[in-house]
């Protein structure tokens, strides 16, 4: 299926129809309420008679729960209930239905080499027997107020038997490491391979050059600014649960709650209003969501829980955390021959998700032409918070590895960094390109985009800027990184469209905007395709009362899949409308055309508007039965192809060699978005994505003490967040090469800012430090790390910007 | 429990509060003004910024009981006579918000920056002055542009002689 999204062409003339079409940076519909304080985030919801829940959380990273004494807490003022894992099991609560991978046919299979199933173990909202990371909930205290609940939580006495802790990713994979799950042979839950071992070995055997790189991509966390919150209610008369919570998709949350509670599909309603950021952290249901509705049933009153930031740091699903050993083989001319290595991904304290491992390994070769590759992929558990996909799941890590390998190859074997990339980027004629793991990159003007980014970043003018910086005693470096991103995720989405008698159009869809502006960009699609004024379109999401299916928002699937089902529903509306219009125009429906937002009988000059048709569907006596009533359509599609956004970033940094401090002086990015719906939103997505990638590269780090598994980065005082003064203005541009695997040509734009940011940042830093002989700086590249790298590498090599560095600094 | 009286968004209000009640709790829970958000527990994020007697404060770090007789403006009170404040307009115009959670605090801080630093703000000043406000969505790019433009617009919309902000 291929559709030209610019047809049919609605009128630009009159009625404000020109505003809000595809391609316009129209102002967002959601903003008026958000800038006036009228948004409705989860903690803004209050139900009459609600009680307040506080979780009792484990202070230990690994311990057996010997006993929980709730008597003192229950006797405290204002306490309504204290519920433990035992109560939860007694009531039949099922574990959180984690799935090791999100199912998408375009992703490569990853299975255990020995044929055994991937190890998974139940993860309950309240740990019944054992805690496996600091902050894991062991009891829920419900009280008349938050303060009373907190006081009560202090009185819950939990007797723990401490167990040996393993918090380090690589060490967790060792067969002798302390085991998290007694029923498992080791902490390695998944141990598989991808690629062709033989072909790879052969290619390495004839390589002229081999470059090797080992790294750890640190654990970070998404930190949506809105902490989680949930309000649960239960109606005993009809046995019905209602949850108000910020999710990435109300329908999927409902479906999971139905499983956990063992109730019928219609027994749970989930309502999600405004959501203050997601980035992957809200990609799966949280135990507290099930606890508040269960608690509401237990006490016969609504229960509200609001996460505090320190709890969020300890218990939000975290991201990244990958240990990589990789080698790249090149021939004498610099052609990439093969790649091999091993990845270990850390799922944390529960077997939540191994998607980032798979999504990384399958594009280990990144955007480049590499004929052969072979990787071992292991997923381990450890005494740390559970992880899940985080913005551009699994890809920024491996793209960073590839970009570092290229820069290292250039430096160690005498190639030019740019020439090496040019030589190994597939050309447009090679598209679609199948990578050595079997992923099929749909299309792309990779060379054109890289050259555009190099132009935007003025690569050619860099030597002069470096010289100028040097005169000021600063070390200036420049880096480049390409990326390709594999957008898959839940393949099914559903839109329900209704044209009302007053001419307004409602679209019900199963995605949820967590900042992406769906109310705006989805409405633009309707305005484009049905010629309806932009202000007349309403996008309705986030309530399972009317959302009958929805895949949610992740994997760049929001607009990408919404556009397909909104297109499908629009076409059905037009077809139905033609049949009704035929009655009004007194002709065969085949003779009716839809143009400029109205139905016309060509040659006769008579038109009827969509609104008139919608009205006629209700009122005209001779409307056929199948069209009588609301003019409505449902489009439910499963899209089995993936899309491949790609792009290039160029970054320039200046480093003060005495302090190790760093300033980003230029940041340029070019992304291929296929077809741009709202340019302002696209640029905004890229800006935010860049900031998250840069945050990981320079400062963010979930740091667990390796001995105790204590989280030492548990607040904004310890976890470094990117702030306004860490960045320059970004120079972002996009190109539009329609994706042939998407019926409307679209590629997602939400993750491209992050995907190459790790690689480009470290490449530019290492370039700035190259004159000292620094080979690499691990993430987060803090001033201290940079300063130490300079000190360690210097050993005699005196740089032009190497002034006297004091002996004791920064410590 | 002590009673505290103050003027919030032009209205006189009184509430019984505990000694430990924070201003943000009073605003959100007692007065239902949920536009002021709580994003942290360490006075770092700025989501809770309001104006206390004309000065920007983090309402998560002010005891309600200490606000006796004070004049408070929250994001809900920034638009006057049904007209958006120029800083609100600027945030919308320049797509300076995505999820919108940090936005009320950002806007209240921005107006306070103008009060302190004037209407002609350069990029560096704005970035430095935003030290106390975290946004996870926007990379700050459009926020800086919006503040610059909103600050300039505040100059134009200000009746002559009136203090900025
Ligand atoms: S909530 Fe006040 S600074 Fe974060
Ligand atoms: S807009 Fe989401 S945190 Fe700023």
XYZ file of C-alpha atoms and ligand atoms in Angstrom, chain A residues 225 716, chain B residues 24 37-49 58-61 132, ligand 1:
25
model
C 9.518 15.629 35.364
C 18.606 15.676 42.000
C 2.649 24.078 47.590
C 3.529 21.158 40.297
C 5.814 19.125 42.513
C 8.696 17.546 40.627
C 11.155 16.789 43.407
C 11.870 16.648 47.097
C 15.148 18.553 47.154
C 14.286 22.082 45.906
C 15.978 21.431 42.597
C 13.436 21.257 39.799
C 11.531 24.536 39.998
C 8.210 22.990 38.920
C 6.634 24.548 42.012
C 7.733 28.146 41.404
C 9.952 27.479 45.215
C 6.692 26.803 46.993
C 7.859 23.325 48.038
C 10.344 25.000 50.329
C 16.835 26.280 39.320
S 9.122 20.697 43.673
Fe 9.920 22.543 44.364
S 11.849 22.583 43.452
Fe 11.116 20.646 42.859
